[in-house]
């Protein structure tokens, strides 16, 4: 049992966050909460990518001293970090667009609660 | 200059998209010229790229001179070249169509609108050409974000539908990205060709199964296949007609392309993704029939067309699932045909709504006497959707059926036929109203013929003629492009 958890805590964190986010999107009836759950889900993937690049006793891939330790083992893999910078940008823009849509919905219907919204849309 | 065509296909629309709002502020006329010339330029260079690729084989373009797998690579092969030509052609026609409607908007808003359209166009072309999995994700999100903006332009109901789409689209993209993360952890690479070369070591392991499942699930949601289609009918019904025309025609097809690329070119059909493909096929069978039943129940023509799209996406997935040469030919042909047919139907319906405010099947009564040319194109496309020869739709269904029979997949064959019969029911019902029902609406009766402006009419008619041409010359398309584009089986 320990084997599944020791050294894998970040993967578990990522999986739990993903499920919390997914559950939130499906179960909550308030659109703003759905949006927040969506963000939690995106963070889960970011943590997953950062976790796969983590390495103990390694450092950022900046070669200060060119003479000595230029082996790959001494450095963490920077690629997932770069990818996640892009993913964070995507996540921020998606949130921005979503908030814009929510403002328009609230201005028109005066609510973000799904049941009330459906009722007012029917009128 | 010509050696940089692969990057220009994506870069031209992206730069144009950034410039358009600024130019529109200075001069709306100049913005229109920039917009149209952007589409024309992309059309020309995609055709040049396809011709070269059919002649000399796949074209790998290394961004910034960094060789893959370290650098980013764009790949033009017969499949991606053909898709790029299709998207460019549809983009040009829709932008001509949108021009007439856009004139009502104030200058800066029409600039933003054109800019989002260009951005969507650029994102879709990027998905098509991307040679690595993460780039595909980025372009997927670029096109989706632009699509959210465009769909929400249709008013209040459209905004609620768009928000639903945004949530679902983001779940899809997150699944895809997580799947790519698994593949990266397994192989240490994101380049498609490089992943393929490392497959033998990882096929059959549990993480590989998770990766494939997540990627397929993500792309299937983007394709809006049944039962993940809930956002689509609302969004399509309320969005501005040119937006619906373009998104319905091209966007889901590009997701289908991405799925084909990943399943058959990156992961290889045999063994690697076997179980996932099988399950996908059965879901598609249920979807193809269920969506047709729902289409029959619709009164709003645009919602009917949206459900018909969901059903056709099912056909494409059935083709992928059978995955023999005939079925894949059928699926690819259907991707092309459906883009043209559905683009024609939605644009024609957009003209009807714009002119007469008629939205239901009953309100189409006598429309052939009011918008004769538009309705002729609508009818050709509708007949093709049902699959009568010699229209394009017949041949794609024929290949799919042939593939299903060869594979002894009788359930799939029956599903295709049942779904086609249902589509015959709801499309012929609409055609009957258009041509044979007496004119009911008084507003329509007062004026005699009031065809839409030339700018809106020409794209619809061109698409209608293209449906016929695709049918008549389907042999040339299949042997010329599609057979070269098929994955090795």
mmCIF file of N, CA, C and O in Angstrom, chain B residues 161-237:
data_model
loop_
_atom_site.group_PDB
_atom_site.id
_atom_site.type_symbol
_atom_site.label_atom_id
_atom_site.label_comp_id
_atom_site.label_asym_id
_atom_site.label_seq_id
_atom_site.Cartn_x
_atom_site.Cartn_y
_atom_site.Cartn_z
ATOM 1 N N UNK B 161 -25.369 29.308 -24.300
ATOM 2 C CA UNK B 161 -24.900 28.102 -24.999
ATOM 3 C C UNK B 161 -23.388 28.107 -25.120
ATOM 4 O O UNK B 161 -22.731 27.075 -24.954
ATOM 5 N N UNK B 162 -22.823 29.299 -25.410
ATOM 6 C CA UNK B 162 -21.377 29.392 -25.555
ATOM 7 C C UNK B 162 -20.675 29.069 -24.248
ATOM 8 O O UNK B 162 -19.639 28.412 -24.236
ATOM 9 N N UNK B 163 -21.257 29.510 -23.118
ATOM 10 C CA UNK B 163 -20.627 29.208 -21.834
ATOM 11 C C UNK B 163 -20.594 27.706 -21.590
ATOM 12 O O UNK B 163 -19.601 27.156 -21.137
ATOM 13 N N UNK B 164 -21.675 27.023 -21.948
ATOM 14 C CA UNK B 164 -21.682 25.558 -21.826
ATOM 15 C C UNK B 164 -20.595 24.941 -22.693
ATOM 16 O O UNK B 164 -19.884 24.034 -22.280
ATOM 17 N N UNK B 165 -20.507 25.457 -23.920
ATOM 18 C CA UNK B 165 -19.497 24.953 -24.850
ATOM 19 C C UNK B 165 -18.110 25.190 -24.291
ATOM 20 O O UNK B 165 -17.229 24.328 -24.376
ATOM 21 N N UNK B 166 -17.921 26.371 -23.679
ATOM 22 C CA UNK B 166 -16.607 26.703 -23.126
ATOM 23 C C UNK B 166 -16.214 25.703 -22.034
ATOM 24 O O UNK B 166 -15.084 25.211 -22.000
ATOM 25 N N UNK B 167 -17.166 25.386 -21.140
ATOM 26 C CA UNK B 167 -16.856 24.415 -20.076
ATOM 27 C C UNK B 167 -16.499 23.068 -20.687
ATOM 28 O O UNK B 167 -15.478 22.457 -20.353
ATOM 29 N N UNK B 168 -17.341 22.607 -21.604
ATOM 30 C CA UNK B 168 -17.118 21.289 -22.203
ATOM 31 C C UNK B 168 -15.843 21.277 -23.035
ATOM 32 O O UNK B 168 -15.049 20.328 -22.968
ATOM 33 N N UNK B 169 -15.635 22.359 -23.792
ATOM 34 C CA UNK B 169 -14.433 22.447 -24.615
ATOM 35 C C UNK B 169 -13.175 22.442 -23.769
ATOM 36 O O UNK B 169 -12.164 21.844 -24.135
ATOM 37 N N UNK B 170 -13.237 23.094 -22.604
ATOM 38 C CA UNK B 170 -12.062 23.124 -21.740
ATOM 39 C C UNK B 170 -11.820 21.762 -21.102
ATOM 40 O O UNK B 170 -10.674 21.333 -20.951
ATOM 41 N N UNK B 171 -12.898 21.065 -20.724
ATOM 42 C CA UNK B 171 -12.733 19.698 -20.221
ATOM 43 C C UNK B 171 -12.045 18.861 -21.296
ATOM 44 O O UNK B 171 -11.094 18.123 -21.033
ATOM 45 N N UNK B 172 -12.508 19.012 -22.539
ATOM 46 C CA UNK B 172 -11.931 18.249 -23.647
ATOM 47 C C UNK B 172 -10.453 18.555 -23.793
ATOM 48 O O UNK B 172 -9.622 17.642 -23.872
ATOM 49 N N UNK B 173 -10.107 19.837 -23.796
ATOM 50 C CA UNK B 173 -8.707 20.220 -23.986
ATOM 51 C C UNK B 173 -7.859 19.728 -22.819
ATOM 52 O O UNK B 173 -6.715 19.309 -23.004
ATOM 53 N N UNK B 174 -8.427 19.772 -21.598
ATOM 54 C CA UNK B 174 -7.687 19.306 -20.427
ATOM 55 C C UNK B 174 -7.410 17.814 -20.521
ATOM 56 O O UNK B 174 -6.300 17.356 -20.229
ATOM 57 N N UNK B 175 -8.410 17.050 -20.949
ATOM 58 C CA UNK B 175 -8.216 15.611 -21.141
ATOM 59 C C UNK B 175 -7.117 15.362 -22.169
ATOM 60 O O UNK B 175 -6.230 14.544 -21.971
ATOM 61 N N UNK B 176 -7.218 16.082 -23.282
ATOM 62 C CA UNK B 176 -6.223 15.896 -24.336
ATOM 63 C C UNK B 176 -4.827 16.189 -23.809
ATOM 64 O O UNK B 176 -3.895 15.409 -24.004
ATOM 65 N N UNK B 177 -4.702 17.322 -23.090
ATOM 66 C CA UNK B 177 -3.384 17.727 -22.596
ATOM 67 C C UNK B 177 -2.847 16.697 -21.603
ATOM 68 O O UNK B 177 -1.663 16.360 -21.616
ATOM 69 N N UNK B 178 -3.718 16.174 -20.746
ATOM 70 C CA UNK B 178 -3.284 15.166 -19.781
ATOM 71 C C UNK B 178 -2.825 13.908 -20.515
ATOM 72 O O UNK B 178 -1.804 13.301 -20.155
ATOM 73 N N UNK B 179 -3.559 13.533 -21.557
ATOM 74 C CA UNK B 179 -3.150 12.379 -22.356
ATOM 75 C C UNK B 179 -1.785 12.600 -22.995
ATOM 76 O O UNK B 179 -0.936 11.705 -22.988
ATOM 77 N N UNK B 180 -1.569 13.802 -23.507
ATOM 78 C CA UNK B 180 -0.267 14.133 -24.080
ATOM 79 C C UNK B 180 0.804 14.063 -22.999
ATOM 80 O O UNK B 180 1.918 13.583 -23.239
ATOM 81 N N UNK B 181 0.458 14.504 -21.778
ATOM 82 C CA UNK B 181 1.399 14.429 -20.665
ATOM 83 C C UNK B 181 1.815 12.991 -20.390
ATOM 84 O O UNK B 181 3.000 12.698 -20.189
ATOM 85 N N UNK B 182 0.856 12.071 -20.410
ATOM 86 C CA UNK B 182 1.166 10.647 -20.210
ATOM 87 C C UNK B 182 2.106 10.158 -21.306
ATOM 88 O O UNK B 182 3.083 9.474 -21.032
ATOM 89 N N UNK B 183 1.779 10.515 -22.556
ATOM 90 C CA UNK B 183 2.640 10.071 -23.659
ATOM 91 C C UNK B 183 4.042 10.654 -23.519
ATOM 92 O O UNK B 183 5.035 9.973 -23.772
ATOM 93 N N UNK B 184 4.116 11.910 -23.066
ATOM 94 C CA UNK B 184 5.424 12.538 -22.898
ATOM 95 C C UNK B 184 6.211 11.839 -21.798
ATOM 96 O O UNK B 184 7.411 11.586 -21.933
ATOM 97 N N UNK B 185 5.529 11.510 -20.702
ATOM 98 C CA UNK B 185 6.212 10.825 -19.609
ATOM 99 C C UNK B 185 6.716 9.457 -20.064
ATOM 100 O O UNK B 185 7.765 8.981 -19.624
ATOM 101 N N UNK B 186 5.963 8.815 -20.983
ATOM 102 C CA UNK B 186 6.361 7.478 -21.446
ATOM 103 C C UNK B 186 7.496 7.529 -22.457
ATOM 104 O O UNK B 186 8.386 6.686 -22.443
ATOM 105 N N UNK B 187 7.455 8.524 -23.351
ATOM 106 C CA UNK B 187 8.397 8.518 -24.473
ATOM 107 C C UNK B 187 9.448 9.619 -24.392
ATOM 108 O O UNK B 187 10.467 9.533 -25.063
ATOM 109 N N UNK B 188 9.181 10.652 -23.610
ATOM 110 C CA UNK B 188 10.124 11.762 -23.538
ATOM 111 C C UNK B 188 10.138 12.630 -24.780
ATOM 112 O O UNK B 188 11.077 13.367 -25.017
ATOM 113 N N UNK B 189 9.076 12.545 -25.584
ATOM 114 C CA UNK B 189 9.050 13.377 -26.785
ATOM 115 C C UNK B 189 7.620 13.792 -27.094
ATOM 116 O O UNK B 189 6.668 13.155 -26.650
ATOM 117 N N UNK B 190 7.491 14.883 -27.838
ATOM 118 C CA UNK B 190 6.168 15.349 -28.222
ATOM 119 C C UNK B 190 5.989 15.293 -29.730
ATOM 120 O O UNK B 190 4.887 15.440 -30.232
ATOM 121 N N UNK B 191 7.101 15.105 -30.447
ATOM 122 C CA UNK B 191 7.026 15.064 -31.902
ATOM 123 C C UNK B 191 6.273 13.815 -32.354
ATOM 124 O O UNK B 191 6.544 12.707 -31.889
ATOM 125 N N UNK B 192 5.311 13.985 -33.264
ATOM 126 C CA UNK B 192 4.438 12.859 -33.633
ATOM 127 C C UNK B 192 5.238 11.694 -34.209
ATOM 128 O O UNK B 192 5.046 10.541 -33.804
ATOM 129 N N UNK B 193 6.137 11.996 -35.138
ATOM 130 C CA UNK B 193 6.898 10.920 -35.773
ATOM 131 C C UNK B 193 7.777 10.212 -34.750
ATOM 132 O O UNK B 193 7.928 8.981 -34.772
ATOM 133 N N UNK B 194 8.328 10.972 -33.812
ATOM 134 C CA UNK B 194 9.201 10.398 -32.800
ATOM 135 C C UNK B 194 8.418 9.502 -31.838
ATOM 136 O O UNK B 194 8.892 8.436 -31.435
ATOM 137 N N UNK B 195 7.200 9.935 -31.465
ATOM 138 C CA UNK B 195 6.355 9.092 -30.610
ATOM 139 C C UNK B 195 6.090 7.769 -31.319
ATOM 140 O O UNK B 195 6.203 6.690 -30.722
ATOM 141 N N UNK B 196 5.772 7.845 -32.625
ATOM 142 C CA UNK B 196 5.484 6.634 -33.384
ATOM 143 C C UNK B 196 6.656 5.663 -33.331
ATOM 144 O O UNK B 196 6.484 4.455 -33.154
ATOM 145 N N UNK B 197 7.872 6.215 -33.472
ATOM 146 C CA UNK B 197 9.034 5.329 -33.514
ATOM 147 C C UNK B 197 9.275 4.664 -32.160
ATOM 148 O O UNK B 197 9.905 3.613 -32.091
ATOM 149 N N UNK B 198 8.782 5.240 -31.081
ATOM 150 C CA UNK B 198 9.013 4.644 -29.760
ATOM 151 C C UNK B 198 7.849 3.792 -29.284
ATOM 152 O O UNK B 198 7.862 3.281 -28.159
ATOM 153 N N UNK B 199 6.823 3.650 -30.130
ATOM 154 C CA UNK B 199 5.626 2.922 -29.703
ATOM 155 C C UNK B 199 5.881 1.492 -29.243
ATOM 156 O O UNK B 199 5.359 1.095 -28.200
ATOM 157 N N UNK B 200 6.650 0.685 -29.978
ATOM 158 C CA UNK B 200 6.736 -0.736 -29.625
ATOM 159 C C UNK B 200 7.064 -0.965 -28.156
ATOM 160 O O UNK B 200 6.588 -1.935 -27.557
ATOM 161 N N UNK B 201 7.847 -0.053 -27.544
ATOM 162 C CA UNK B 201 8.248 -0.245 -26.156
ATOM 163 C C UNK B 201 7.104 -0.006 -25.185
ATOM 164 O O UNK B 201 7.127 -0.517 -24.060
ATOM 165 N N UNK B 202 6.103 0.777 -25.564
ATOM 166 C CA UNK B 202 5.111 1.180 -24.575
ATOM 167 C C UNK B 202 3.708 0.650 -24.844
ATOM 168 O O UNK B 202 2.849 0.726 -23.981
ATOM 169 N N UNK B 203 3.471 0.097 -26.041
ATOM 170 C CA UNK B 203 2.125 -0.381 -26.349
ATOM 171 C C UNK B 203 1.729 -1.485 -25.373
ATOM 172 O O UNK B 203 2.518 -2.364 -25.061
ATOM 173 N N UNK B 204 0.499 -1.378 -24.890
ATOM 174 C CA UNK B 204 0.002 -2.424 -23.995
ATOM 175 C C UNK B 204 0.213 -2.129 -22.522
ATOM 176 O O UNK B 204 -0.389 -2.777 -21.673
ATOM 177 N N UNK B 205 1.044 -1.127 -22.190
ATOM 178 C CA UNK B 205 1.189 -0.779 -20.781
ATOM 179 C C UNK B 205 -0.027 0.020 -20.329
ATOM 180 O O UNK B 205 -0.727 0.636 -21.146
ATOM 181 N N UNK B 206 -0.258 0.008 -19.005
ATOM 182 C CA UNK B 206 -1.440 0.702 -18.486
ATOM 183 C C UNK B 206 -1.401 2.206 -18.765
ATOM 184 O O UNK B 206 -2.403 2.773 -19.216
ATOM 185 N N UNK B 207 -0.278 2.900 -18.525
ATOM 186 C CA UNK B 207 -0.286 4.350 -18.793
ATOM 187 C C UNK B 207 -0.587 4.667 -20.248
ATOM 188 O O UNK B 207 -1.257 5.660 -20.544
ATOM 189 N N UNK B 208 -0.131 3.792 -21.165
ATOM 190 C CA UNK B 208 -0.406 4.030 -22.578
ATOM 191 C C UNK B 208 -1.909 3.981 -22.834
ATOM 192 O O UNK B 208 -2.468 4.814 -23.557
ATOM 193 N N UNK B 209 -2.577 3.006 -22.210
ATOM 194 C CA UNK B 209 -4.028 2.912 -22.349
ATOM 195 C C UNK B 209 -4.713 4.168 -21.850
ATOM 196 O O UNK B 209 -5.634 4.687 -22.476
ATOM 197 N N UNK B 210 -4.238 4.677 -20.701
ATOM 198 C CA UNK B 210 -4.826 5.899 -20.149
ATOM 199 C C UNK B 210 -4.620 7.058 -21.123
ATOM 200 O O UNK B 210 -5.544 7.831 -21.402
ATOM 201 N N UNK B 211 -3.387 7.151 -21.662
ATOM 202 C CA UNK B 211 -3.084 8.246 -22.580
ATOM 203 C C UNK B 211 -4.019 8.221 -23.785
ATOM 204 O O UNK B 211 -4.620 9.236 -24.144
ATOM 205 N N UNK B 212 -4.167 7.037 -24.412
ATOM 206 C CA UNK B 212 -5.009 6.933 -25.607
ATOM 207 C C UNK B 212 -6.448 7.286 -25.271
ATOM 208 O O UNK B 212 -7.115 8.043 -25.995
ATOM 209 N N UNK B 213 -6.934 6.752 -24.135
ATOM 210 C CA UNK B 213 -8.319 7.024 -23.754
ATOM 211 C C UNK B 213 -8.548 8.517 -23.567
ATOM 212 O O UNK B 213 -9.529 9.075 -24.072
ATOM 213 N N UNK B 214 -7.632 9.177 -22.858
ATOM 214 C CA UNK B 214 -7.808 10.608 -22.589
ATOM 215 C C UNK B 214 -7.783 11.414 -23.888
ATOM 216 O O UNK B 214 -8.598 12.312 -24.088
ATOM 217 N N UNK B 215 -6.848 11.079 -24.784
ATOM 218 C CA UNK B 215 -6.729 11.841 -26.033
ATOM 219 C C UNK B 215 -7.973 11.647 -26.896
ATOM 220 O O UNK B 215 -8.551 12.612 -27.412
ATOM 221 N N UNK B 216 -8.424 10.396 -27.019
ATOM 222 C CA UNK B 216 -9.607 10.128 -27.841
ATOM 223 C C UNK B 216 -10.830 10.810 -27.257
ATOM 224 O O UNK B 216 -11.620 11.439 -27.978
ATOM 225 N N UNK B 217 -10.973 10.735 -25.935
ATOM 226 C CA UNK B 217 -12.112 11.362 -25.275
ATOM 227 C C UNK B 217 -12.103 12.879 -25.527
ATOM 228 O O UNK B 217 -13.123 13.465 -25.892
ATOM 229 N N UNK B 218 -10.942 13.482 -25.355
ATOM 230 C CA UNK B 218 -10.830 14.930 -25.543
ATOM 231 C C UNK B 218 -11.214 15.341 -26.948
ATOM 232 O O UNK B 218 -12.041 16.230 -27.147
ATOM 233 N N UNK B 219 -10.655 14.648 -27.949
ATOM 234 C CA UNK B 219 -10.945 15.041 -29.335
ATOM 235 C C UNK B 219 -12.384 14.717 -29.704
ATOM 236 O O UNK B 219 -12.995 15.438 -30.495
ATOM 237 N N UNK B 220 -12.941 13.653 -29.124
ATOM 238 C CA UNK B 220 -14.329 13.312 -29.437
ATOM 239 C C UNK B 220 -15.283 14.381 -28.899
ATOM 240 O O UNK B 220 -16.277 14.711 -29.539
ATOM 241 N N UNK B 221 -14.973 14.938 -27.714
ATOM 242 C CA UNK B 221 -15.832 16.016 -27.209
ATOM 243 C C UNK B 221 -15.740 17.216 -28.152
ATOM 244 O O UNK B 221 -16.740 17.853 -28.481
ATOM 245 N N UNK B 222 -14.532 17.520 -28.620
ATOM 246 C CA UNK B 222 -14.368 18.646 -29.545
ATOM 247 C C UNK B 222 -15.140 18.420 -30.840
ATOM 248 O O UNK B 222 -15.584 19.362 -31.482
ATOM 249 N N UNK B 223 -15.249 17.152 -31.252
ATOM 250 C CA UNK B 223 -15.996 16.838 -32.472
ATOM 251 C C UNK B 223 -17.498 16.948 -32.264
ATOM 252 O O UNK B 223 -18.262 16.862 -33.214
ATOM 253 N N UNK B 224 -17.931 17.051 -31.010
ATOM 254 C CA UNK B 224 -19.363 17.069 -30.670
ATOM 255 C C UNK B 224 -20.055 15.798 -31.110
ATOM 256 O O UNK B 224 -21.103 15.841 -31.747
ATOM 257 N N UNK B 225 -19.485 14.640 -30.813
ATOM 258 C CA UNK B 225 -20.189 13.394 -31.110
ATOM 259 C C UNK B 225 -21.183 13.105 -29.998
ATOM 260 O O UNK B 225 -21.022 13.543 -28.868
ATOM 261 N N UNK B 226 -22.215 12.369 -30.329
ATOM 262 C CA UNK B 226 -23.180 11.905 -29.345
ATOM 263 C C UNK B 226 -22.443 11.054 -28.318
ATOM 264 O O UNK B 226 -21.601 10.259 -28.691
ATOM 265 N N UNK B 227 -22.687 11.105 -27.030
ATOM 266 C CA UNK B 227 -23.628 11.955 -26.289
ATOM 267 C C UNK B 227 -22.986 13.219 -25.722
ATOM 268 O O UNK B 227 -23.428 13.714 -24.699
ATOM 269 N N UNK B 228 -21.956 13.724 -26.383
ATOM 270 C CA UNK B 228 -21.243 14.891 -25.849
ATOM 271 C C UNK B 228 -21.547 16.124 -26.706
ATOM 272 O O UNK B 228 -20.712 16.981 -26.904
ATOM 273 N N UNK B 229 -22.755 16.198 -27.225
ATOM 274 C CA UNK B 229 -23.098 17.210 -28.220
ATOM 275 C C UNK B 229 -24.019 18.292 -27.665
ATOM 276 O O UNK B 229 -24.420 19.184 -28.393
ATOM 277 N N UNK B 230 -24.355 18.223 -26.364
ATOM 278 C CA UNK B 230 -25.486 19.004 -25.837
ATOM 279 C C UNK B 230 -25.391 20.500 -26.137
ATOM 280 O O UNK B 230 -26.415 21.148 -26.354
ATOM 281 N N UNK B 231 -24.183 21.046 -26.168
ATOM 282 C CA UNK B 231 -24.045 22.484 -26.373
ATOM 283 C C UNK B 231 -24.362 22.883 -27.804
ATOM 284 O O UNK B 231 -24.699 24.022 -28.083
ATOM 285 N N UNK B 232 -24.246 21.911 -28.743
ATOM 286 C CA UNK B 232 -24.145 22.292 -30.142
ATOM 287 C C UNK B 232 -25.420 22.876 -30.765
ATOM 288 O O UNK B 232 -25.360 23.941 -31.394
ATOM 289 N N UNK B 233 -26.586 22.216 -30.598
ATOM 290 C CA UNK B 233 -27.771 22.756 -31.264
ATOM 291 C C UNK B 233 -28.085 24.188 -30.850
ATOM 292 O O UNK B 233 -28.376 25.025 -31.714
ATOM 293 N N UNK B 234 -27.990 24.510 -29.559
ATOM 294 C CA UNK B 234 -28.257 25.879 -29.116
ATOM 295 C C UNK B 234 -27.276 26.855 -29.720
ATOM 296 O O UNK B 234 -27.661 27.904 -30.241
ATOM 297 N N UNK B 235 -25.990 26.490 -29.637
ATOM 298 C CA UNK B 235 -24.966 27.410 -30.126
ATOM 299 C C UNK B 235 -25.152 27.656 -31.612
ATOM 300 O O UNK B 235 -25.069 28.791 -32.084
ATOM 301 N N UNK B 236 -25.438 26.597 -32.382
ATOM 302 C CA UNK B 236 -25.591 26.751 -33.828
ATOM 303 C C UNK B 236 -26.846 27.542 -34.182
ATOM 304 O O UNK B 236 -26.875 28.273 -35.160
ATOM 305 N N UNK B 237 -27.914 27.357 -33.392
ATOM 306 C CA UNK B 237 -29.163 28.008 -33.742
ATOM 307 C C UNK B 237 -29.100 29.510 -33.519
ATOM 308 O O UNK B 237 -29.695 30.272 -34.266
#
